[in-house]
């Protein structure tokens, strides 16, 4: 009985010790919690970064999807405040059942973008965040300058890279035709 109680206490302690990813923030205030539910958002597109050796899926909240379907950014209009995207990166691996197919392996990181023209007025109206995933611990941490690509670890970390698509309201990703 003592052994069972001890095992239960250890198991309960490990559950309580697990990270609450929704408590994380990057400097500048962008929080993981602002993207709660991203796992079930609609797919915008997929991507592969040969230089980084990662595969990704880009997801968007309903406001972002509605904007894409309305023709933004091709029509020259900006995305509305509240539009959000998540980009989930994995290290690629070969499908064990279909050897010619690459599928997601271990989780690498999750990137977020949110349009808030007041809060992020000095970065094109967008806020960014990168949260690296540590496979061994199962925990997320904000990205850093040591990462590839480097992250300046604040809510404006994506601005420098995204200025090349300023005419597309700072967005690289095109909505995949269905």
Coordinates of N, CA, C and O in Angstrom, one line a residue:
X1 N 0.8 -1.2 0.0 CA 0.0 0.0 0.0 C 0.9 1.3 0.0 O 0.6 2.2 -0.7
X2 N 2.0 1.2 0.8 CA 2.9 2.4 0.8 C 3.5 2.6 -0.6 O 3.6 3.7 -1.1
X3 N 3.9 1.5 -1.2 CA 4.5 1.6 -2.6 C 3.5 2.2 -3.5 O 3.8 3.0 -4.4
X4 N 2.2 1.8 -3.5 CA 1.2 2.3 -4.4 C 1.0 3.8 -4.1 O 0.9 4.6 -5.1
X5 N 1.0 4.2 -2.9 CA 0.8 5.6 -2.5 C 2.0 6.4 -3.0 O 1.8 7.5 -3.5
X6 N 3.2 5.9 -2.8 CA 4.4 6.6 -3.3 C 4.4 6.7 -4.8 O 4.7 7.8 -5.3
X7 N 4.0 5.7 -5.5 CA 3.9 5.7 -7.0 C 2.9 6.8 -7.4 O 3.1 7.5 -8.4
X8 N 1.8 6.8 -6.8 CA 0.7 7.8 -7.1 C 1.2 9.2 -6.9 O 1.0 10.1 -7.7
X9 N 1.9 9.4 -5.8 CA 2.4 10.7 -5.4 C 3.4 11.2 -6.5 O 3.4 12.3 -6.9
X10 N 4.3 10.3 -6.9 CA 5.3 10.6 -7.9 C 4.7 10.9 -9.2 O 5.0 11.9 -9.9
X11 N 3.7 10.1 -9.6 CA 3.0 10.4 -10.9 C 2.2 11.7 -10.8 O 2.3 12.5 -11.8
X12 N 1.6 12.0 -9.7 CA 0.9 13.3 -9.6 C 1.9 14.4 -9.6 O 1.6 15.5 -10.2
X13 N 3.0 14.3 -9.0 CA 4.0 15.3 -9.0 C 4.5 15.6 -10.3 O 4.8 16.8 -10.7
X14 N 4.7 14.6 -11.2 CA 5.2 14.8 -12.5 C 4.2 15.5 -13.4 O 4.5 16.3 -14.3
X15 N 2.9 15.2 -13.1 CA 1.9 15.9 -13.9 C 1.9 17.4 -13.5 O 1.8 18.3 -14.4
X16 N 2.0 17.7 -12.3 CA 2.0 19.1 -11.8 C 3.3 19.8 -12.3 O 3.3 21.0 -12.4
X17 N 4.4 19.1 -12.5 CA 5.7 19.7 -12.9 C 5.7 19.9 -14.4 O 6.6 20.7 -14.8
X18 N 4.8 19.4 -15.2 CA 4.8 19.7 -16.6 C 4.5 21.1 -16.9 O 3.8 21.8 -16.2
X19 N 5.2 21.6 -17.9 CA 5.1 23.0 -18.3 C 3.7 23.4 -18.8 O 3.0 22.7 -19.5
X20 N 3.3 24.6 -18.4 CA 2.1 25.2 -19.0 C 2.5 26.1 -20.1 O 3.0 27.2 -19.8
X21 N 2.5 25.6 -21.3 CA 3.0 26.4 -22.4 C 2.2 27.7 -22.6 O 2.8 28.7 -23.1
X22 N 1.0 27.8 -22.1 CA 0.2 29.0 -22.2 C 0.6 30.1 -21.3 O 0.1 31.2 -21.3
X23 N 1.6 29.8 -20.4 CA 2.1 30.8 -19.5 C 3.3 31.5 -20.1 O 3.7 32.5 -19.5
X24 N 3.8 31.1 -21.2 CA 5.0 31.6 -21.8 C 4.7 32.9 -22.6 O 3.6 33.0 -23.2
X25 N 5.7 33.8 -22.5 CA 5.6 35.1 -23.3 C 7.0 35.4 -23.8 O 8.0 35.0 -23.3
X26 N 7.0 36.1 -24.9 CA 8.3 36.7 -25.4 C 8.3 38.2 -24.9 O 7.2 38.8 -24.7
X27 N 9.5 38.8 -24.8 CA 9.5 40.2 -24.4 C 8.7 41.0 -25.4 O 8.7 40.7 -26.6
X28 N 8.1 42.0 -25.0 CA 7.2 42.8 -25.8 C 5.7 42.3 -25.7 O 4.8 42.8 -26.2
X29 N 5.5 41.2 -24.9 CA 4.2 40.8 -24.4 C 3.5 39.8 -25.2 O 2.4 39.4 -24.8
X30 N 4.0 39.3 -26.4 CA 3.2 38.3 -27.1 C 3.3 37.0 -26.4 O 4.4 36.5 -26.1
X31 N 2.1 36.5 -26.1 CA 2.0 35.3 -25.3 C 1.5 34.1 -26.1 O 0.7 34.2 -27.0
X32 N 2.0 32.9 -25.7 CA 1.6 31.6 -26.3 C 0.0 31.5 -26.1 O -0.7 31.1 -27.0
X33 N -0.5 32.0 -25.0 CA -1.9 31.9 -24.7 C -2.8 32.6 -25.7 O -3.9 32.3 -25.9
X34 N -2.2 33.6 -26.4 CA -3.0 34.4 -27.4 C -3.4 33.5 -28.6 O -4.2 33.9 -29.4
X35 N -2.7 32.3 -28.7 CA -2.9 31.4 -29.8 C -3.5 30.1 -29.4 O -3.5 29.1 -30.1
X36 N -4.2 30.1 -28.2 CA -4.8 28.9 -27.7 C -5.8 28.4 -28.8 O -6.6 29.1 -29.4
X37 N -5.7 27.1 -29.0 CA -6.5 26.4 -30.0 C -5.9 26.4 -31.4 O -6.6 25.9 -32.3
X38 N -4.7 26.9 -31.6 CA -4.1 26.9 -32.9 C -4.0 25.6 -33.5 O -4.0 25.4 -34.8
X39 N -3.9 24.5 -32.7 CA -3.8 23.2 -33.2 C -4.9 22.8 -34.1 O -4.8 21.9 -35.0
X40 N -6.1 23.4 -34.0 CA -7.3 23.0 -34.8 C -7.6 24.1 -35.8 O -8.7 24.0 -36.5
X41 N -6.8 25.1 -36.0 CA -7.1 26.1 -37.1 C -6.9 25.5 -38.5 O -6.3 24.4 -38.7
X42 N -7.5 26.1 -39.4 CA -7.5 25.7 -40.8 C -6.1 25.8 -41.4 O -5.4 26.8 -41.1
X43 N -5.7 24.9 -42.3 CA -4.5 24.9 -43.0 C -4.5 26.0 -44.1 O -5.4 26.1 -44.9
X44 N -3.5 26.8 -44.1 CA -3.3 27.8 -45.2 C -2.4 27.2 -46.3 O -2.7 27.2 -47.4
X45 N -1.3 26.6 -45.8 CA -0.3 26.0 -46.8 C 0.7 25.2 -46.0 O 0.7 25.2 -44.8
X46 N 1.5 24.5 -46.7 CA 2.6 23.8 -46.1 C 3.9 24.4 -46.6 O 3.9 25.2 -47.6
X47 N 5.0 24.1 -46.0 CA 6.3 24.7 -46.5 C 7.4 23.7 -46.1 O 7.3 22.9 -45.2
X48 N 8.5 23.8 -46.8 CA 9.7 23.1 -46.5 C 10.9 24.0 -46.6 O 11.0 24.8 -47.6
X49 N 11.7 23.9 -45.6 CA 12.9 24.8 -45.6 C 14.2 23.9 -45.8 O 14.7 23.4 -44.8
X50 N 14.6 23.7 -47.0 CA 15.8 22.8 -47.2 C 17.0 23.3 -46.4 O 17.7 22.4 -45.9
X51 N 17.2 24.6 -46.4 CA 18.4 25.1 -45.6 C 18.3 24.8 -44.2 O 19.3 24.6 -43.5
X52 N 17.1 24.9 -43.6 CA 16.9 24.6 -42.2 C 16.6 23.1 -41.9 O 16.6 22.7 -40.8
X53 N 16.3 22.4 -43.0 CA 16.0 21.0 -42.9 C 14.8 20.8 -42.0 O 14.7 19.9 -41.1
X54 N 13.7 21.6 -42.3 CA 12.5 21.5 -41.6 C 11.3 21.4 -42.5 O 11.4 21.9 -43.7
X55 N 10.2 20.8 -42.1 CA 8.9 20.8 -42.8 C 7.9 21.6 -41.9 O 8.1 21.6 -40.7
X56 N 6.9 22.2 -42.5 CA 6.0 23.0 -41.7 C 4.6 23.0 -42.3 O 4.4 22.7 -43.5
X57 N 3.7 23.3 -41.4 CA 2.3 23.6 -41.8 C 2.0 25.0 -41.2 O 2.4 25.3 -40.1
X58 N 1.3 25.8 -42.1 CA 0.9 27.1 -41.7 C -0.6 27.1 -41.5 O -1.4 26.7 -42.3
X59 N -1.0 27.5 -40.3 CA -2.4 27.5 -39.9 C -2.9 28.9 -39.6 O -2.1 29.8 -39.3
X60 N -4.2 29.1 -39.7 CA -4.7 30.5 -39.5 C -6.1 30.4 -38.8 O -6.8 29.5 -39.0
X61 N -6.3 31.4 -38.0 CA -7.6 31.5 -37.3 C -8.7 31.9 -38.3 O -8.4 32.3 -39.4
X62 N -9.9 31.8 -37.9 CA -11.0 32.2 -38.8 C -11.0 33.6 -39.4 O -11.3 33.7 -40.6
X63 N -10.5 34.6 -38.7 CA -10.4 35.9 -39.2 C -9.4 36.0 -40.3 O -9.6 36.6 -41.3
X64 N -8.3 35.3 -40.2 CA -7.2 35.2 -41.2 C -7.7 34.5 -42.4 O -7.5 34.9 -43.6
X65 N -8.4 33.4 -42.2 CA -8.9 32.6 -43.3 C -9.9 33.4 -44.1 O -9.9 33.5 -45.4
X66 N -10.8 34.1 -43.4 CA -11.8 35.0 -44.1 C -11.1 36.0 -44.9 O -11.6 36.3 -46.1
X67 N -10.1 36.6 -44.4 CA -9.3 37.7 -45.2 C -8.7 37.1 -46.4 O -8.8 37.7 -47.5
X68 N -8.1 35.9 -46.3 CA -7.5 35.2 -47.5 C -8.6 35.0 -48.5 O -8.4 35.3 -49.7
X69 N -9.7 34.5 -48.1 CA -10.8 34.2 -49.0 C -11.4 35.4 -49.7 O -11.9 35.4 -50.8
X70 N -11.2 36.6 -49.0 CA -11.7 37.8 -49.6 C -10.7 38.4 -50.5 O -10.9 39.5 -51.1
X71 N -9.5 37.8 -50.7 CA -8.5 38.2 -51.7 C -7.3 38.9 -51.1 O -6.5 39.4 -51.8
X72 N -7.3 39.0 -49.8 CA -6.1 39.7 -49.1 C -5.0 38.7 -49.1 O -5.2 37.5 -48.9
X73 N -3.8 39.1 -49.4 CA -3.2 40.4 -49.6 C -3.1 40.8 -51.1 O -2.8 41.9 -51.4
X74 N -3.5 39.9 -52.0 CA -3.4 40.1 -53.4 C -4.2 41.4 -53.9 O -3.8 42.1 -54.8
X75 N -5.3 41.7 -53.2 CA -6.1 42.8 -53.6 C -5.6 44.1 -53.0 O -6.2 45.2 -53.2
X76 N -4.4 44.1 -52.3 CA -3.8 45.3 -51.8 C -4.3 45.8 -50.4 O -3.9 46.7 -49.9
X77 N -5.3 45.1 -49.9 CA -5.9 45.4 -48.6 C -5.0 44.8 -47.5 O -4.5 43.7 -47.7
X78 N -5.0 45.4 -46.3 CA -4.3 44.8 -45.2 C -5.2 43.8 -44.5 O -6.4 43.8 -44.6
X79 N -4.5 42.8 -43.8 CA -5.3 41.9 -43.0 C -5.9 42.6 -41.8 O -5.3 43.6 -41.3
X80 N -7.0 42.2 -41.3 CA -7.7 42.9 -40.2 C -7.0 42.6 -38.9 O -6.4 41.5 -38.7
X81 N -7.1 43.5 -37.9 CA -6.7 43.2 -36.6 C -7.4 42.0 -36.1 O -8.5 41.8 -36.3
X82 N -6.6 41.2 -35.4 CA -7.1 39.9 -34.8 C -6.8 38.7 -35.7 O -7.0 37.6 -35.3
X83 N -6.3 39.0 -36.9 CA -5.9 37.9 -37.8 C -4.6 37.2 -37.2 O -3.7 37.9 -36.7
X84 N -4.6 35.9 -37.1 CA -3.5 35.2 -36.5 C -3.1 34.0 -37.4 O -3.9 33.4 -38.0
X85 N -1.8 33.7 -37.3 CA -1.2 32.5 -38.0 C -0.3 31.8 -37.0 O 0.3 32.4 -36.1
X86 N -0.2 30.5 -37.2 CA 0.8 29.7 -36.5 C 1.5 28.8 -37.6 O 0.9 28.4 -38.5
X87 N 2.8 28.7 -37.4 CA 3.6 27.9 -38.3 C 4.3 26.8 -37.4 O 5.1 27.2 -36.5
X88 N 4.0 25.6 -37.6 CA 4.5 24.5 -36.8 C 5.6 23.8 -37.6 O 5.3 23.3 -38.8
X89 N 6.8 23.8 -37.1 CA 8.0 23.2 -37.7 C 8.3 21.8 -37.1 O 8.3 21.7 -35.9
X90 N 8.6 20.8 -38.0 CA 9.1 19.5 -37.5 C 10.4 19.2 -38.2 O 10.6 19.7 -39.4
X91 N 11.2 18.4 -37.6 CA 12.3 17.8 -38.4 C 11.7 16.7 -39.2 O 10.8 16.0 -38.8
X92 N 12.1 16.6 -40.5 CA 11.4 15.6 -41.4 C 11.9 14.2 -41.1 O 13.1 14.0 -40.6
X93 N 11.1 13.2 -41.5 CA 11.5 11.8 -41.4 C 10.8 11.1 -42.5 O 9.8 11.6 -43.1
X94 N 11.3 9.9 -42.9 CA 10.7 9.1 -44.0 C 9.5 8.4 -43.4 O 9.6 7.8 -42.2
X95 N 8.5 8.3 -44.1 CA 7.3 7.5 -43.7 C 7.7 6.0 -43.7 O 8.2 5.5 -44.7
X96 N 7.5 5.4 -42.6 CA 7.9 4.0 -42.4 C 7.1 3.0 -43.3 O 7.6 1.9 -43.7
X97 N 5.9 3.4 -43.8 CA 5.1 2.6 -44.6 C 5.1 2.9 -46.1 O 4.7 2.2 -46.9
X98 N 5.6 4.1 -46.4 CA 5.6 4.6 -47.8 C 7.0 5.4 -47.9 O 7.0 6.6 -47.7
X99 N 8.0 4.6 -48.3 CA 9.4 5.2 -48.2 C 9.7 6.4 -49.1 O 10.7 7.0 -48.9
X100 N 8.8 6.7 -50.0 CA 9.1 7.9 -50.9 C 8.4 9.1 -50.3 O 8.4 10.2 -51.0
X101 N 7.9 9.1 -49.1 CA 7.2 10.2 -48.5 C 7.9 10.7 -47.3 O 8.2 9.9 -46.4
X102 N 8.1 12.0 -47.2 CA 8.6 12.7 -46.0 C 7.4 13.1 -45.2 O 6.5 13.7 -45.7
X103 N 7.5 12.9 -43.9 CA 6.4 13.3 -43.0 C 7.1 14.0 -41.8 O 8.3 13.9 -41.6
X104 N 6.2 14.7 -41.0 CA 6.8 15.3 -39.8 C 7.4 14.3 -38.8 O 6.8 13.2 -38.5
X105 N 8.6 14.6 -38.3 CA 9.2 13.8 -37.2 C 9.0 14.5 -35.9 O 7.8 14.9 -35.6
X106 N 10.0 14.8 -35.2 CA 9.9 15.5 -33.9 C 9.6 17.0 -34.1 O 10.0 17.6 -35.0
X107 N 8.8 17.5 -33.1 CA 8.4 18.9 -33.2 C 9.7 19.7 -32.9 O 10.5 19.4 -32.1
X108 N 9.9 20.8 -33.7 CA 11.0 21.7 -33.6 C 10.7 23.0 -32.9 O 11.4 23.4 -32.0
X109 N 9.6 23.7 -33.4 CA 9.2 24.9 -32.9 C 7.8 25.3 -33.4 O 7.3 24.7 -34.3
X110 N 7.3 26.3 -32.8 CA 6.0 26.9 -33.2 C 6.2 28.4 -33.3 O 6.7 29.0 -32.4
X111 N 5.9 29.0 -34.5 CA 6.0 30.4 -34.7 C 4.6 31.0 -34.8 O 3.7 30.4 -35.3
X112 N 4.4 32.2 -34.3 CA 3.1 32.9 -34.3 C 3.2 34.3 -34.8 O 4.2 34.9 -34.7
X113 N 2.1 34.7 -35.5 CA 2.0 36.1 -36.0 C 0.6 36.6 -35.6 O -0.4 35.8 -35.7
X114 N 0.5 37.8 -35.1 CA -0.9 38.4 -34.9 C -0.9 39.8 -35.4 O 0.1 40.5 -35.3
X115 N -2.0 40.2 -36.1 CA -2.2 41.5 -36.6 C -2.9 42.3 -35.5 O -4.0 42.0 -35.0
X116 N -2.2 43.4 -35.0 CA -2.7 44.3 -34.0 C -2.0 45.6 -34.3 O -0.9 45.9 -33.8
X117 N -2.7 46.4 -35.1 CA -2.1 47.7 -35.6 C -1.8 48.7 -34.6 O -0.9 49.5 -34.7
X118 N -2.5 48.6 -33.4 CA -2.2 49.6 -32.3 C -1.0 49.1 -31.5 O -0.1 49.8 -31.2
X119 N -1.1 47.9 -31.1 CA 0.0 47.3 -30.2 C 1.3 47.2 -30.9 O 2.4 47.3 -30.3
X120 N 1.3 46.9 -32.2 CA 2.5 46.7 -33.0 C 2.7 47.7 -34.1 O 3.1 47.4 -35.2
X121 N 2.3 48.9 -33.8 CA 2.4 50.0 -34.8 C 3.7 50.2 -35.5 O 3.9 50.5 -36.6
X122 N 4.8 49.9 -34.7 CA 6.2 50.2 -35.2 C 6.8 48.9 -35.9 O 7.9 48.9 -36.2
X123 N 5.9 47.9 -36.1 CA 6.5 46.7 -36.8 C 5.4 46.2 -37.8 O 5.1 45.1 -38.0
X124 N 4.9 47.2 -38.6 CA 4.0 46.9 -39.7 C 2.6 46.4 -39.2 O 1.8 45.9 -40.0
X125 N 2.3 46.6 -37.9 CA 1.0 46.2 -37.4 C 1.0 44.7 -36.9 O 0.0 44.2 -36.5
X126 N 2.1 44.0 -37.0 CA 2.2 42.6 -36.7 C 3.1 42.4 -35.5 O 4.2 43.0 -35.4
X127 N 2.8 41.4 -34.7 CA 3.6 40.9 -33.7 C 4.0 39.5 -34.0 O 3.2 38.7 -34.5
X128 N 5.2 39.1 -33.6 CA 5.7 37.7 -33.9 C 6.2 37.1 -32.6 O 6.7 37.8 -31.7
X129 N 6.2 35.8 -32.6 CA 6.8 35.0 -31.5 C 7.3 33.7 -32.0 O 6.6 33.1 -32.9
X130 N 8.4 33.2 -31.5 CA 8.9 31.9 -31.8 C 9.1 31.2 -30.5 O 9.7 31.7 -29.6
X131 N 8.6 29.9 -30.4 CA 8.8 29.1 -29.2 C 9.4 27.8 -29.6 O 8.8 27.0 -30.4
X132 N 10.6 27.6 -29.2 CA 11.4 26.4 -29.6 C 10.8 25.2 -28.7 O 10.5 25.5 -27.5
X133 N 10.8 24.0 -29.2 CA 10.4 22.9 -28.5 C 11.6 22.0 -28.2 O 12.4 21.7 -29.0
X134 N 11.7 21.6 -26.9 CA 12.8 20.7 -26.5 C 12.2 19.3 -26.4 O 11.3 19.0 -25.5
X135 N 12.6 18.4 -27.3 CA 12.0 17.0 -27.3 C 12.3 16.3 -26.0 O 11.4 15.6 -25.5
X136 N 13.5 16.4 -25.4 CA 13.8 15.7 -24.2 C 13.0 16.1 -23.0 O 12.5 15.2 -22.3
X137 N 12.7 17.4 -22.9 CA 12.0 17.8 -21.7 C 10.5 18.0 -22.0 O 9.6 18.0 -21.1
X138 N 10.1 18.1 -23.3 CA 8.7 18.3 -23.6 C 8.3 19.8 -23.4 O 7.1 20.0 -23.3
X139 N 9.3 20.7 -23.2 CA 9.0 22.1 -22.9 C 9.3 23.0 -24.1 O 10.1 22.7 -24.9
X140 N 8.6 24.1 -24.1 CA 8.8 25.2 -25.0 C 9.6 26.3 -24.3 O 9.5 26.5 -23.1
X141 N 10.4 27.1 -25.1 CA 11.1 28.3 -24.6 C 11.1 29.3 -25.7 O 11.1 28.9 -26.9
X142 N 11.1 30.6 -25.4 CA 11.2 31.6 -26.5 C 12.5 31.4 -27.3 O 13.5 31.1 -26.7
X143 N 12.4 31.7 -28.6 CA 13.5 31.6 -29.5 C 14.6 32.6 -29.1 O 14.3 33.6 -28.4
X144 N 15.8 32.4 -29.5 CA 17.0 33.3 -29.2 C 17.8 33.6 -30.4 O 17.6 33.0 -31.5
X145 N 18.7 34.5 -30.3 CA 19.7 34.8 -31.4 C 20.5 33.6 -31.8 O 21.0 33.6 -32.9
X146 N 20.7 32.6 -30.9 CA 21.5 31.5 -31.2 C 20.8 30.5 -32.1 O 21.4 29.5 -32.6
X147 N 19.5 30.6 -32.3 CA 18.7 29.7 -33.1 C 18.9 29.9 -34.6 O 19.4 31.0 -35.0
X148 N 18.4 28.9 -35.4 CA 18.4 29.1 -36.8 C 17.0 28.9 -37.3 O 16.4 27.9 -37.1
X149 N 16.4 30.0 -38.0 CA 17.0 31.3 -38.1 C 17.1 32.0 -36.7 O 16.3 31.7 -35.9
X150 N 18.0 33.0 -36.6 CA 18.1 33.7 -35.3 C 16.8 34.4 -35.0 O 16.1 35.0 -35.9
X151 N 16.4 34.5 -33.7 CA 15.3 35.2 -33.3 C 15.7 36.2 -32.2 O 16.4 35.9 -31.3
X152 N 15.3 37.4 -32.4 CA 15.7 38.5 -31.5 C 14.9 38.4 -30.2 O 15.1 39.2 -29.3
X153 N 14.1 37.4 -30.1 CA 13.4 37.1 -28.8 C 12.5 38.2 -28.3 O 12.6 38.5 -27.1
X154 N 11.8 38.8 -29.2 CA 10.8 39.8 -28.8 C 9.6 39.8 -29.8 O 9.7 39.1 -30.8
X155 N 8.6 40.5 -29.5 CA 7.4 40.4 -30.3 C 7.6 41.1 -31.7 O 6.7 41.0 -32.5
X156 N 8.7 41.7 -31.9 CA 9.0 42.3 -33.2 C 10.1 41.5 -34.0 O 10.6 42.0 -35.0
X157 N 10.4 40.2 -33.5 CA 11.5 39.4 -34.1 C 11.3 39.2 -35.6 O 12.3 39.0 -36.3
X158 N 10.1 39.1 -36.1 CA 9.9 38.8 -37.5 C 9.9 40.0 -38.4 O 10.0 39.9 -39.7
X159 N 9.9 41.2 -37.9 CA 9.8 42.4 -38.7 C 10.9 42.5 -39.7 O 10.6 42.8 -40.9
X160 N 12.1 42.4 -39.4 CA 13.2 42.6 -40.3 C 13.1 41.6 -41.5 O 13.4 42.1 -42.6
X161 N 12.8 40.4 -41.3 CA 12.7 39.4 -42.4 C 11.5 39.7 -43.2 O 11.5 39.6 -44.5
X162 N 10.4 40.2 -42.6 CA 9.1 40.3 -43.4 C 9.0 41.6 -44.1 O 8.1 41.8 -44.9
X163 N 10.0 42.6 -44.0 CA 9.9 43.8 -44.7 C 10.0 43.6 -46.2 O 9.5 44.4 -47.0
X164 N 10.6 42.5 -46.7 CA 10.7 42.2 -48.1 C 9.3 42.0 -48.7 O 9.2 42.0 -49.9
X165 N 8.3 41.7 -47.9 CA 6.9 41.5 -48.4 C 6.0 42.5 -47.8 O 4.8 42.3 -47.6
X166 N 6.5 43.7 -47.6 CA 5.7 44.8 -47.1 C 4.5 45.1 -47.9 O 3.4 45.3 -47.4
X167 N 4.6 44.9 -49.2 CA 3.5 45.2 -50.2 C 2.4 44.1 -50.0 O 1.3 44.3 -50.5
X168 N 2.7 43.0 -49.4 CA 1.7 41.9 -49.1 C 1.3 41.9 -47.6 O 1.0 40.9 -47.1
X169 N 1.4 43.1 -47.0 CA 1.1 43.3 -45.6 C 2.0 42.3 -44.7 O 1.5 41.7 -43.8
X170 N 3.2 42.3 -45.1 CA 4.3 41.6 -44.4 C 4.1 40.0 -44.3 O 4.6 39.4 -43.4
X171 N 3.4 39.5 -45.3 CA 3.1 38.1 -45.2 C 3.7 37.3 -46.4 O 3.4 37.7 -47.6
X172 N 4.5 36.3 -46.2 CA 5.1 35.5 -47.2 C 4.1 34.4 -47.7 O 4.0 34.2 -48.9
X173 N 3.3 33.9 -46.9 CA 2.5 32.7 -47.2 C 1.3 33.0 -48.1 O 0.5 33.9 -47.7
X174 N 1.2 32.3 -49.2 CA 0.0 32.4 -50.1 C -1.0 31.3 -49.7 O -0.6 30.2 -49.3
X175 N -2.2 31.7 -49.8 CA -3.3 30.7 -49.4 C -3.3 29.6 -50.5 O -3.5 29.9 -51.7
X176 N -3.1 28.4 -50.1 CA -3.1 27.3 -51.1 C -4.5 27.1 -51.7 O -5.5 27.0 -50.9
X177 N -4.6 27.0 -53.0 CA -5.9 26.8 -53.7 C -6.4 25.4 -53.3 O -5.7 24.5 -53.1
X178 N -7.7 25.4 -53.2 CA -8.4 24.1 -52.8 C -9.2 23.6 -54.0 O -9.7 24.3 -54.8

